[in-house]
Short mmCIF file of C-alpha atoms and ligand atoms in Angstrom, two decimals:
data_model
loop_
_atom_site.label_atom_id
_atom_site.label_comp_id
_atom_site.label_asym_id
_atom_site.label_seq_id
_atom_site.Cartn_x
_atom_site.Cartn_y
_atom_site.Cartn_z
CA UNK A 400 10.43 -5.04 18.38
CA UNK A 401 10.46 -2.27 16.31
CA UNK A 402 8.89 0.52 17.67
CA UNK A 403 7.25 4.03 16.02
CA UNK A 404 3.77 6.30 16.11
CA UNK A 405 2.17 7.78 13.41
CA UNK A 406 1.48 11.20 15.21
CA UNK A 407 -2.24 12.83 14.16
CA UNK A 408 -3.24 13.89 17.87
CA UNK A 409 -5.81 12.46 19.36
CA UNK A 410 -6.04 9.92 16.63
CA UNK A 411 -2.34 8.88 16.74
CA UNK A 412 -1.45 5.30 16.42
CA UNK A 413 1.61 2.83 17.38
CA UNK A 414 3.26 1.11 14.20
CA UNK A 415 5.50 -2.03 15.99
CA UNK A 416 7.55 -4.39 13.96
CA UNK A 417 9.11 -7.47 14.59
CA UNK A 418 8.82 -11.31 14.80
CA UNK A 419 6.22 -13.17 16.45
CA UNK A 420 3.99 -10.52 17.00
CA UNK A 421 0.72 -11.56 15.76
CA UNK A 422 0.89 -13.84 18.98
CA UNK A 423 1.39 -11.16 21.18
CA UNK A 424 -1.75 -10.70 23.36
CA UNK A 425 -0.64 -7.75 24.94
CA UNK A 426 -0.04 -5.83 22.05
CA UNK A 427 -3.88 -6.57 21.05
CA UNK A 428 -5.70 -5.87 24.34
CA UNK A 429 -5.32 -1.90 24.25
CA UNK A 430 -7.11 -1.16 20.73
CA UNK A 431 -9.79 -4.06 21.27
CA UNK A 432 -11.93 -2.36 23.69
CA UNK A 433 -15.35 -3.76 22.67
CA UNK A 434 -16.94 -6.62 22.71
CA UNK A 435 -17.42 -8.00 18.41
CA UNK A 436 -14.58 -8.30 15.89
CA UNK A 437 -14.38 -9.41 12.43
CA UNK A 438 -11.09 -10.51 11.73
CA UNK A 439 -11.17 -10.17 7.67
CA UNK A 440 -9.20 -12.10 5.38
CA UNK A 441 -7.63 -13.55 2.64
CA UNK A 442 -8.02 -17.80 1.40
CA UNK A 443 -4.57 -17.41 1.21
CA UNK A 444 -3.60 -15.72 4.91
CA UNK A 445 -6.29 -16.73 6.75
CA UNK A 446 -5.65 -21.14 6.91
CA UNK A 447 -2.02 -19.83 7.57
CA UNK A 448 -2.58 -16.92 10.58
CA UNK A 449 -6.12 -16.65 11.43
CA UNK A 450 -5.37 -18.80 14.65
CA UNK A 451 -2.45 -17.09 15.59
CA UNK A 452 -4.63 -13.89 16.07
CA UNK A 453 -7.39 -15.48 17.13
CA UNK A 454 -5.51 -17.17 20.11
CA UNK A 455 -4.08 -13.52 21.06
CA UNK A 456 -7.20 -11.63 21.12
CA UNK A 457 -9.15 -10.79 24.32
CA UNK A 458 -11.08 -13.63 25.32
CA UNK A 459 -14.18 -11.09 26.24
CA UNK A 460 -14.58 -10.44 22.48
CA UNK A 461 -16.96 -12.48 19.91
CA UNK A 462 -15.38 -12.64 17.04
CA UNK A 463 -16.47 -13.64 13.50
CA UNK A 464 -13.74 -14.47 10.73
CA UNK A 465 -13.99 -13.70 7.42
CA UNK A 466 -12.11 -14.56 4.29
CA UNK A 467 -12.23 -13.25 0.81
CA UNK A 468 -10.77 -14.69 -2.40
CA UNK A 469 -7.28 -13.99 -2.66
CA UNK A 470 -6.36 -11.63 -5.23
CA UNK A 471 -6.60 -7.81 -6.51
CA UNK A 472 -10.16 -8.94 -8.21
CA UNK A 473 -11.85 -9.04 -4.94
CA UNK A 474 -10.87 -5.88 -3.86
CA UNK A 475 -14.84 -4.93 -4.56
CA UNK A 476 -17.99 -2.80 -3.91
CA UNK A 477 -19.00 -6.96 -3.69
CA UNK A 478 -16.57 -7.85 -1.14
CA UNK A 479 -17.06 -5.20 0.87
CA UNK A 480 -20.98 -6.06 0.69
CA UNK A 481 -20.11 -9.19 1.94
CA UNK A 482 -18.71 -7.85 4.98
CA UNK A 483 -20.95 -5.72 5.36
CA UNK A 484 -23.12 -8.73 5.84
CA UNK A 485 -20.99 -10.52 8.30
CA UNK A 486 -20.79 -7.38 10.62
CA UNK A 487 -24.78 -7.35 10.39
CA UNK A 488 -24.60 -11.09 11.52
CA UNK A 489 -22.16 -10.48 14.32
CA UNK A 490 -24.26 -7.41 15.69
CA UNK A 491 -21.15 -5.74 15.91
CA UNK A 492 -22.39 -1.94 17.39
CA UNK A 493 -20.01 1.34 17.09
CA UNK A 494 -17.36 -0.30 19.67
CA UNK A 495 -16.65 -3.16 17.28
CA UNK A 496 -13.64 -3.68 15.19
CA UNK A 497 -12.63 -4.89 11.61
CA UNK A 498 -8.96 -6.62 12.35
CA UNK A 499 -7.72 -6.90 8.68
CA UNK A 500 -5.03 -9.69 8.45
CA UNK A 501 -3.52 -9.56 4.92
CA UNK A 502 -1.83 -7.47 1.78
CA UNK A 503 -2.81 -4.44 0.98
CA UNK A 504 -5.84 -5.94 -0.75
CA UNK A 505 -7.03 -6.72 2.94
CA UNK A 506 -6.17 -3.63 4.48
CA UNK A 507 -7.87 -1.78 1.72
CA UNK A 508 -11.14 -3.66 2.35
CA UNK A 509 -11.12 -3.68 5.85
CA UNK A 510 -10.53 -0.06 6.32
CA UNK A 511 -12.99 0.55 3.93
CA UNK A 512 -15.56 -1.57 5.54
CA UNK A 513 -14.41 0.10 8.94
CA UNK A 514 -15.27 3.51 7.73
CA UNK A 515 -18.35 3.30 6.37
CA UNK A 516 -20.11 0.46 8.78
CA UNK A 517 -22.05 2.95 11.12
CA UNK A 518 -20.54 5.76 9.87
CA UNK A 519 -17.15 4.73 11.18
CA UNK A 520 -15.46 1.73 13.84
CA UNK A 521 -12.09 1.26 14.84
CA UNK A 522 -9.98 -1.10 12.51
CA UNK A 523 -6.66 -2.85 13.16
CA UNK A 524 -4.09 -3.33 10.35
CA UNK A 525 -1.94 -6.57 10.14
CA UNK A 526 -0.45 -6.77 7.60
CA UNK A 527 1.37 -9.85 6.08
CA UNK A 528 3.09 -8.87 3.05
CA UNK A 529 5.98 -6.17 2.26
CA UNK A 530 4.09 -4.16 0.58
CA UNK A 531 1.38 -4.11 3.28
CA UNK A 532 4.12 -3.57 6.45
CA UNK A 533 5.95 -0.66 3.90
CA UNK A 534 3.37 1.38 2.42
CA UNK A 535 -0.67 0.01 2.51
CA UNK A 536 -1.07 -0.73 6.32
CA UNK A 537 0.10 2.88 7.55
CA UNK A 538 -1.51 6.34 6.61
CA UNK A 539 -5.44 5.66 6.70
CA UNK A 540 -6.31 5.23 2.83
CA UNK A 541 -8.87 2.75 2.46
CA UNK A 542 -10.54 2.10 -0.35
CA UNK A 543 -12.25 -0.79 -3.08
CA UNK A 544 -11.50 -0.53 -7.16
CA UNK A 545 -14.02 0.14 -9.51
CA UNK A 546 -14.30 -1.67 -13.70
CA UNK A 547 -13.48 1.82 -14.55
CA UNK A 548 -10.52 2.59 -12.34
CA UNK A 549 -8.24 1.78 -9.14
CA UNK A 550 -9.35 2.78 -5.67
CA UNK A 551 -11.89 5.34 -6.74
CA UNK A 552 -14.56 4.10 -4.09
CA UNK A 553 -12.73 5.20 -0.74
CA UNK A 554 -12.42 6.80 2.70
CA UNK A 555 -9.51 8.43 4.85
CA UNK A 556 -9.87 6.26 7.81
CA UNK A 557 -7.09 5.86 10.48
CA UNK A 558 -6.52 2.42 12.34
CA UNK A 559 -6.08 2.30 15.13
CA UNK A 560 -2.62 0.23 15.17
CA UNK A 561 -0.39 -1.43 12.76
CA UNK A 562 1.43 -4.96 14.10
CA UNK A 563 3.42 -5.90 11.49
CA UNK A 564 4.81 -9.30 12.74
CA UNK A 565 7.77 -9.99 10.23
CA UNK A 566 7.51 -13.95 10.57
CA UNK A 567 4.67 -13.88 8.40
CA UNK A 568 7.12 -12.71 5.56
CA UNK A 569 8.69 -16.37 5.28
CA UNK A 570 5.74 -17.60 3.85
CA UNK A 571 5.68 -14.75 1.33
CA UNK A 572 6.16 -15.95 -2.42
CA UNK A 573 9.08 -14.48 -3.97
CA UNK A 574 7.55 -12.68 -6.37
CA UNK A 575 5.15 -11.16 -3.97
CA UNK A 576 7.90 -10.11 -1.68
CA UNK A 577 9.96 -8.76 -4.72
CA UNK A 578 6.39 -5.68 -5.67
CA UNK A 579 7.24 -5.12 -1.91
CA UNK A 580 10.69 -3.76 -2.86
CA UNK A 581 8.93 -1.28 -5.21
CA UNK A 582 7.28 0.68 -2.55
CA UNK A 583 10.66 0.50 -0.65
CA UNK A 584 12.47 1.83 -3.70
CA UNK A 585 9.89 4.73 -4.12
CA UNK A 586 10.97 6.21 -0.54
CA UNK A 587 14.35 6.10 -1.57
CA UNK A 588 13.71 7.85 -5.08
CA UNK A 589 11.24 10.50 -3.31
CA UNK A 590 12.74 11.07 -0.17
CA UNK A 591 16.28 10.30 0.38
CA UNK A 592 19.16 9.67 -2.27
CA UNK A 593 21.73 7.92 0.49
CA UNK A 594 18.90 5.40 1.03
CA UNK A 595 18.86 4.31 -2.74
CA UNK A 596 22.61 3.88 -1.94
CA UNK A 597 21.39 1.68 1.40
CA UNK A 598 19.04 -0.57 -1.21
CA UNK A 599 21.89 -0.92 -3.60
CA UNK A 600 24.05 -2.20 -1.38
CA UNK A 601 21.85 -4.43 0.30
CA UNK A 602 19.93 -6.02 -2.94
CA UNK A 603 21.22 -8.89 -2.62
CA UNK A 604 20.15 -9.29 1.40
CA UNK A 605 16.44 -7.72 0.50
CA UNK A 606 16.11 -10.45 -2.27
CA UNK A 607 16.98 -13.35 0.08
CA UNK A 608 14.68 -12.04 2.89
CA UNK A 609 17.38 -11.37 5.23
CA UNK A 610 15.41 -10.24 8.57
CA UNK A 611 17.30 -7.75 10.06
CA UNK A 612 18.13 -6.41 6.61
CA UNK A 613 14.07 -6.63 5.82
CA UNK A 614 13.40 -5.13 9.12
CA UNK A 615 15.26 -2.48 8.87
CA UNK A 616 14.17 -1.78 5.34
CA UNK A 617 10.26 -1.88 6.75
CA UNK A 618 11.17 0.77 9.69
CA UNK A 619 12.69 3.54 7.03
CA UNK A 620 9.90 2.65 4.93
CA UNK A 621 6.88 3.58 7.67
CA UNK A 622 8.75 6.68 8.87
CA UNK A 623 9.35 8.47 5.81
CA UNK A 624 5.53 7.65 5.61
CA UNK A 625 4.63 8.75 8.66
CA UNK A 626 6.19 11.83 8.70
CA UNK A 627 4.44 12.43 5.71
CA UNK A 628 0.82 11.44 7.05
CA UNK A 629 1.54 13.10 10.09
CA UNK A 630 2.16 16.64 7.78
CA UNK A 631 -1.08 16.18 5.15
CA UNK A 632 -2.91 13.75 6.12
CA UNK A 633 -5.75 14.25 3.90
CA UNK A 634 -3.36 14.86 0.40
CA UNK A 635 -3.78 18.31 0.04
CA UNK A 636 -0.15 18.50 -0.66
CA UNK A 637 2.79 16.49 -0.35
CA UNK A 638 1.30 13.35 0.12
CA UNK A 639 0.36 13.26 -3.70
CA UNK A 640 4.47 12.81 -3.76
CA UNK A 641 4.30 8.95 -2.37
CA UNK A 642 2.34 8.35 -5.71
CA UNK A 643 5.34 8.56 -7.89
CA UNK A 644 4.85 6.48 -10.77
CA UNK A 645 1.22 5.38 -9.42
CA UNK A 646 -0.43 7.06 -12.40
CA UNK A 647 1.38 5.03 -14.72
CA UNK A 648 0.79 1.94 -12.82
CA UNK A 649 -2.34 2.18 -12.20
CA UNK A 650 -3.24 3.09 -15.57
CA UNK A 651 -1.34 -0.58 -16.25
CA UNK A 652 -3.17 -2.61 -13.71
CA UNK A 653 -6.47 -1.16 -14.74
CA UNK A 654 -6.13 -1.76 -18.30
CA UNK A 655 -5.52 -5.38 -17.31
CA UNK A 656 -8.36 -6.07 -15.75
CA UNK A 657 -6.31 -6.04 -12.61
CA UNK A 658 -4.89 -9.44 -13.22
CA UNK A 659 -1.51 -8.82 -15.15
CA UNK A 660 1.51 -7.50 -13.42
CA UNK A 661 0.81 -7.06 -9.07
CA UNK A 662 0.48 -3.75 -7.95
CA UNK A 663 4.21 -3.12 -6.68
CA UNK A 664 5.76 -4.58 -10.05
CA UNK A 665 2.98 -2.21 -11.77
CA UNK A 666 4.25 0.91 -9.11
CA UNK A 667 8.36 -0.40 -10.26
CA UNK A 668 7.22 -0.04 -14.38
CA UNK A 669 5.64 3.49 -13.01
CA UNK A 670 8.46 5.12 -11.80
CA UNK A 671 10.21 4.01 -14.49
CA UNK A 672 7.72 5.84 -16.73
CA UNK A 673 8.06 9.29 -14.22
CA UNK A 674 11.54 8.98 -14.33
CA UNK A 675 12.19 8.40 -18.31
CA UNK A 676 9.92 11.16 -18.91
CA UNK A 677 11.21 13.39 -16.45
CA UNK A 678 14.37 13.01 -18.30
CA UNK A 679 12.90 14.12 -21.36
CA UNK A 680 11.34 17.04 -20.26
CA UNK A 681 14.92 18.47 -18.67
CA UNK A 682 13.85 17.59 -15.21
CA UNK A 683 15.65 15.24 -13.86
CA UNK A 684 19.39 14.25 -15.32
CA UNK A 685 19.11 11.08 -17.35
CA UNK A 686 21.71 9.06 -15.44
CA UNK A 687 19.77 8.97 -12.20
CA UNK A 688 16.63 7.28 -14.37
CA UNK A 689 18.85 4.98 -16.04
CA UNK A 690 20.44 4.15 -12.19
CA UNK A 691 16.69 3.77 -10.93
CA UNK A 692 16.06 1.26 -13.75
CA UNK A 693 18.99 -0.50 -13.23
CA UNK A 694 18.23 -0.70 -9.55
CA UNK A 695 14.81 -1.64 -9.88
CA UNK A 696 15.88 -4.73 -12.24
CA UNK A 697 18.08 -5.86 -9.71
CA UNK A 698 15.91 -6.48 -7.25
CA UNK A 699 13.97 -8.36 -10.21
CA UNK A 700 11.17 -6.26 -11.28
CA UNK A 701 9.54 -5.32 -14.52
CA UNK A 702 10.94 -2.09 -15.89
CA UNK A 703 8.71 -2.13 -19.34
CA UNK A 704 4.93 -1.95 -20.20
CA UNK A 705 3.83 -5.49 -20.67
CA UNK A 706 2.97 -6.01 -24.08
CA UNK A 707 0.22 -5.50 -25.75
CA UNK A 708 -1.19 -2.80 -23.83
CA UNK A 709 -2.67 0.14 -26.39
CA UNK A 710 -0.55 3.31 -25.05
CA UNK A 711 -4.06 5.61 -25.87
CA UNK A 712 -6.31 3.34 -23.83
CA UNK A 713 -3.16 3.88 -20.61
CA UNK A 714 -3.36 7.36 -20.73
CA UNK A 715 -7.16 7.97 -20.97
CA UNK A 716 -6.79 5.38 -17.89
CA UNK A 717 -4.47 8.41 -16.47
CA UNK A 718 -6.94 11.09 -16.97
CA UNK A 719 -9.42 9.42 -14.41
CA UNK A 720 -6.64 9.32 -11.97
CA UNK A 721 -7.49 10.71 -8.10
CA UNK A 722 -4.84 13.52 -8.21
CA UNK A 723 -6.20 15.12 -11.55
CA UNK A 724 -8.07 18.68 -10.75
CA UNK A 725 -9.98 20.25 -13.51
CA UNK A 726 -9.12 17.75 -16.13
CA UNK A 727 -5.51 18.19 -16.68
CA UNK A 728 -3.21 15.52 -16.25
CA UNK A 729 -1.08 16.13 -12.59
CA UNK A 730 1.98 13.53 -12.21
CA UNK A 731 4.38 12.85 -9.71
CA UNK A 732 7.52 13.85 -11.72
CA UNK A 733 11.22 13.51 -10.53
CA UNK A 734 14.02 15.82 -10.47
CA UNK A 735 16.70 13.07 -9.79
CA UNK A 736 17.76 10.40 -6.69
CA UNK A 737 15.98 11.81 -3.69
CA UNK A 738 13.91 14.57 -4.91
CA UNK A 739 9.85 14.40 -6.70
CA UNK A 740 7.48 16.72 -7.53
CA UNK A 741 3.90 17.89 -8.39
CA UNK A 742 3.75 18.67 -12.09
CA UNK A 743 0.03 19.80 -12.08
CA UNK A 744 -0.50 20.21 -16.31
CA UNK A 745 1.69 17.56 -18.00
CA UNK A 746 1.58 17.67 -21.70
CA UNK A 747 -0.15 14.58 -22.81
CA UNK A 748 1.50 14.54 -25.99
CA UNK A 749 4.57 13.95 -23.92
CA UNK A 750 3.26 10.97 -21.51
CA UNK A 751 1.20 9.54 -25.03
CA UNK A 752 4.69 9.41 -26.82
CA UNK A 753 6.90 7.84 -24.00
CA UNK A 754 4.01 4.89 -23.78
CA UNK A 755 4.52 4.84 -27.41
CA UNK A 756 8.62 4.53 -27.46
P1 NAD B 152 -2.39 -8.65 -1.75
O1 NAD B 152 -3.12 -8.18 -0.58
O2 NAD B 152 -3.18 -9.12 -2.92
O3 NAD B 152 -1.40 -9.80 -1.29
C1 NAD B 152 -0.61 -10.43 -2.26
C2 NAD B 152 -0.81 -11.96 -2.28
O4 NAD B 152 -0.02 -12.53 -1.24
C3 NAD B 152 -2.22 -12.43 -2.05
O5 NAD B 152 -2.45 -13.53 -2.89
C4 NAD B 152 -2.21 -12.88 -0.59
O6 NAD B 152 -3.14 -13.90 -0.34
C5 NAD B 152 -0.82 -13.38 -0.42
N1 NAD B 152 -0.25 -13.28 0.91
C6 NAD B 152 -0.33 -12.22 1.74
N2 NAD B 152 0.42 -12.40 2.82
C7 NAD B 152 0.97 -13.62 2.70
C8 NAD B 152 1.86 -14.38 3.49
N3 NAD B 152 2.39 -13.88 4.60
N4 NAD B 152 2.20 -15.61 3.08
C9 NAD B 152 1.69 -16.10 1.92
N5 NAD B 152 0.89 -15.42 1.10
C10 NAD B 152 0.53 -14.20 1.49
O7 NAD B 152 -1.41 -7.53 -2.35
P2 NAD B 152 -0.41 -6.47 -1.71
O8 NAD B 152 0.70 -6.37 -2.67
O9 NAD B 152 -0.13 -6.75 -0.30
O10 NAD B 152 -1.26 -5.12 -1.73
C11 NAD B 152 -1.64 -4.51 -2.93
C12 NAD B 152 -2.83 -3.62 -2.66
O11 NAD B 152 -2.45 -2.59 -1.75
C13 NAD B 152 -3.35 -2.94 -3.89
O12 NAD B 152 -4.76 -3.04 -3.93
C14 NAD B 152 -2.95 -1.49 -3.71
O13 NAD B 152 -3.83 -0.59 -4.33
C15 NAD B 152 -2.98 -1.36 -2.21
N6 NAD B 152 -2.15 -0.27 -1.69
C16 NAD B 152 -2.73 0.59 -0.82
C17 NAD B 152 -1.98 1.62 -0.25
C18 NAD B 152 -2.61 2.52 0.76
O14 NAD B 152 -1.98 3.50 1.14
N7 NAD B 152 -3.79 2.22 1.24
C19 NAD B 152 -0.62 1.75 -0.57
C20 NAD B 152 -0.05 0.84 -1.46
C21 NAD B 152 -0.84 -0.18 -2.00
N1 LIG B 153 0.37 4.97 -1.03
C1 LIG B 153 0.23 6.39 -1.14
C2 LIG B 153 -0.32 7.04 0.07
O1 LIG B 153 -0.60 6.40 1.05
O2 LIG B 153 -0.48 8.22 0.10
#
């Protein structure tokens, strides 16, 4: 097992990694100290690994499952009302706890749901996809999507541990596993040039699922990002940088109805976008984009808009975007393999003609 904290004082939390964890009943006995859980899920996850966690779980607690519709489109102000409803049902008081088992979709959710049923209970993050055990489960953003935009109904809310039990990856599909990569690539493009090196060499290994490779992948992944959370927890500064090529991507699966590309392959077509245009704007030297595209096709992801989308309906999706402050348009920019930035008035006639081209 794979072990590491996310370190925010008194609300510090272990992230552990490894196989077979989920039926681990002494990892779960510490954070459930009261006496209701709703273990929230997916219709996907939950006939899969919903009895694995149940059969772990303190045998004092009541616990009520509860599964959501697979799928981005659920990640609602509805679905959350529907938990809402099932923690009502359960009598779950200010000791209970929302366990979510799932992607990021689920951790989303249930953190959301945590925070806001009476005013804040504890929550516990398993997550069962890459992109979950990289990048959703760690670092206390919760939040649902709106029509009008991604994740703009939301709370900072800690859990209070992340399991990540790495069997749960073999049932992954391939594709799914694959927008994982993304978020591992953006660590690598942000943070730490010899890492994009490490992914390079180790394509190949990532794209079969190779678990020590995958593992070790996952453990770089949550300490760059708890290092960060640890340092601005609350994005008041660098933070904003783990959004590279978020903007973009977002803008994408918004404009889609949040049913086209998944939310990694839309994060991979981002960075493209923040890398290209970084480029242009004498930023960041051209080759390291081009070796970022290359990289990010390797490990089989999308490195163009899909088609069809109207470039002046992405970028007024961009000016609704979180990290905006007094209507200008602030990006996550690049300045080559290892190294982003906050560019906090991008010209839009710039972004507008690289969606364009
Ligand atoms: P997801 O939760 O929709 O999961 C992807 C699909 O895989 C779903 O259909 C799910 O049912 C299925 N699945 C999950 N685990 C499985 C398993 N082990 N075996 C078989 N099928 C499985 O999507 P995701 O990619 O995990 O997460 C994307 C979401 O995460 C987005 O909403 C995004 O905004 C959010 N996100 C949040 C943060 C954050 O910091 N809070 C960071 C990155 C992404
Ligand atoms: N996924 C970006 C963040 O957690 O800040």
């Amino acid at each position: 097992m794979r072990r590491l904290d996310v370190a925010l004082g008194v609300r510090s939390y272990p992230i552990r990694i490894g196989p077979g964890l989920l039926g681990r009943p002494e990892l779960f006995e510490p954070v459930l100290p009261g006496r209701h859980a709703l273990l929230l899920s997916d219709s996907q996850v939950a006939p899969l690994y919903a009895e694995r966690v149940l059969t772990a779980l303190p045998a004092r607690l009541q616990v009520r499952v509860h599964t959501i519709p697979a799928g981005e489109q659920h990640k609602t102000l509805a679905s959350a009302e529907s938990c809402f409803a099932a923690l009502a049902e359960l009598r779950a008081s200010r000791d209970a706890c929302v366990i979510a088992l799932g992607g990021g979709v689920i951790g989303d959710l249930g953190g959301f749901v945590a925070a806001c049923w009476m005013r804040g209970i504890r929550f516990l993050q398993l997550p069962t996809t890459l992109l979950a055990m990289v990048d959703s489960s760690v670092g206390g953003k919760t939040a649902v999507d709106l029509p009008q935009g991604k994740n703009l109904v939301g709370a900072f809310h800690q859990p209070s541990a992340v399991i990540a039990d790495t069997d749960t990856l073999a049932t992954l599909p391939p594709r799914e596993l694959r927008a994982g990569l993304a978020e591992v690539v953006k660590y690598g493009a942000i943070f730490d040039a010899a890492f994009l090196d490490w992914l390079e060499a180790n394509a190949q290994a990532l794209l079969d699922g190779e678990a020590e490779v995958l593992s070790g992948a996952i453990e770089r992944s949550c300490r760059f990002k708890a290092e960060v959370v640890a340092r601005d927890e609350t994005e008041q500064g660098e933070r904003a940088l783990l959004n590279l090529g978020h903007t973009f991507g977002h803008a994408i699966e918004t404009e889609q109805g949040y049913g086209g590309l998944l939310h990694g392959e839309a994060v991979a077509v981002g960075m493209v976008l923040a890398a290209r245009l970084s480029a242009r704007l004498g930023l960041a030297p051209a080759a390291d984009a081009e070796r970022l595209v290359g990289l990010l096709a390797r490990l089989g992801l999308p490195t163009r808009i899909p088609a069809g989308l109207d470039p002046a309906k992405l970028l007024a999706h961009m000016r609704l975007d979180k990290k905006n402050l007094s209507g200008r348009l602030r990006l996550i920019l690049w300045r080559g393999a290892g190294q982003a930035l906050i560019v906090p008035d991008v010209d839009e006639a710039a972004v507008l003609g690289l969606l364009r081209d």
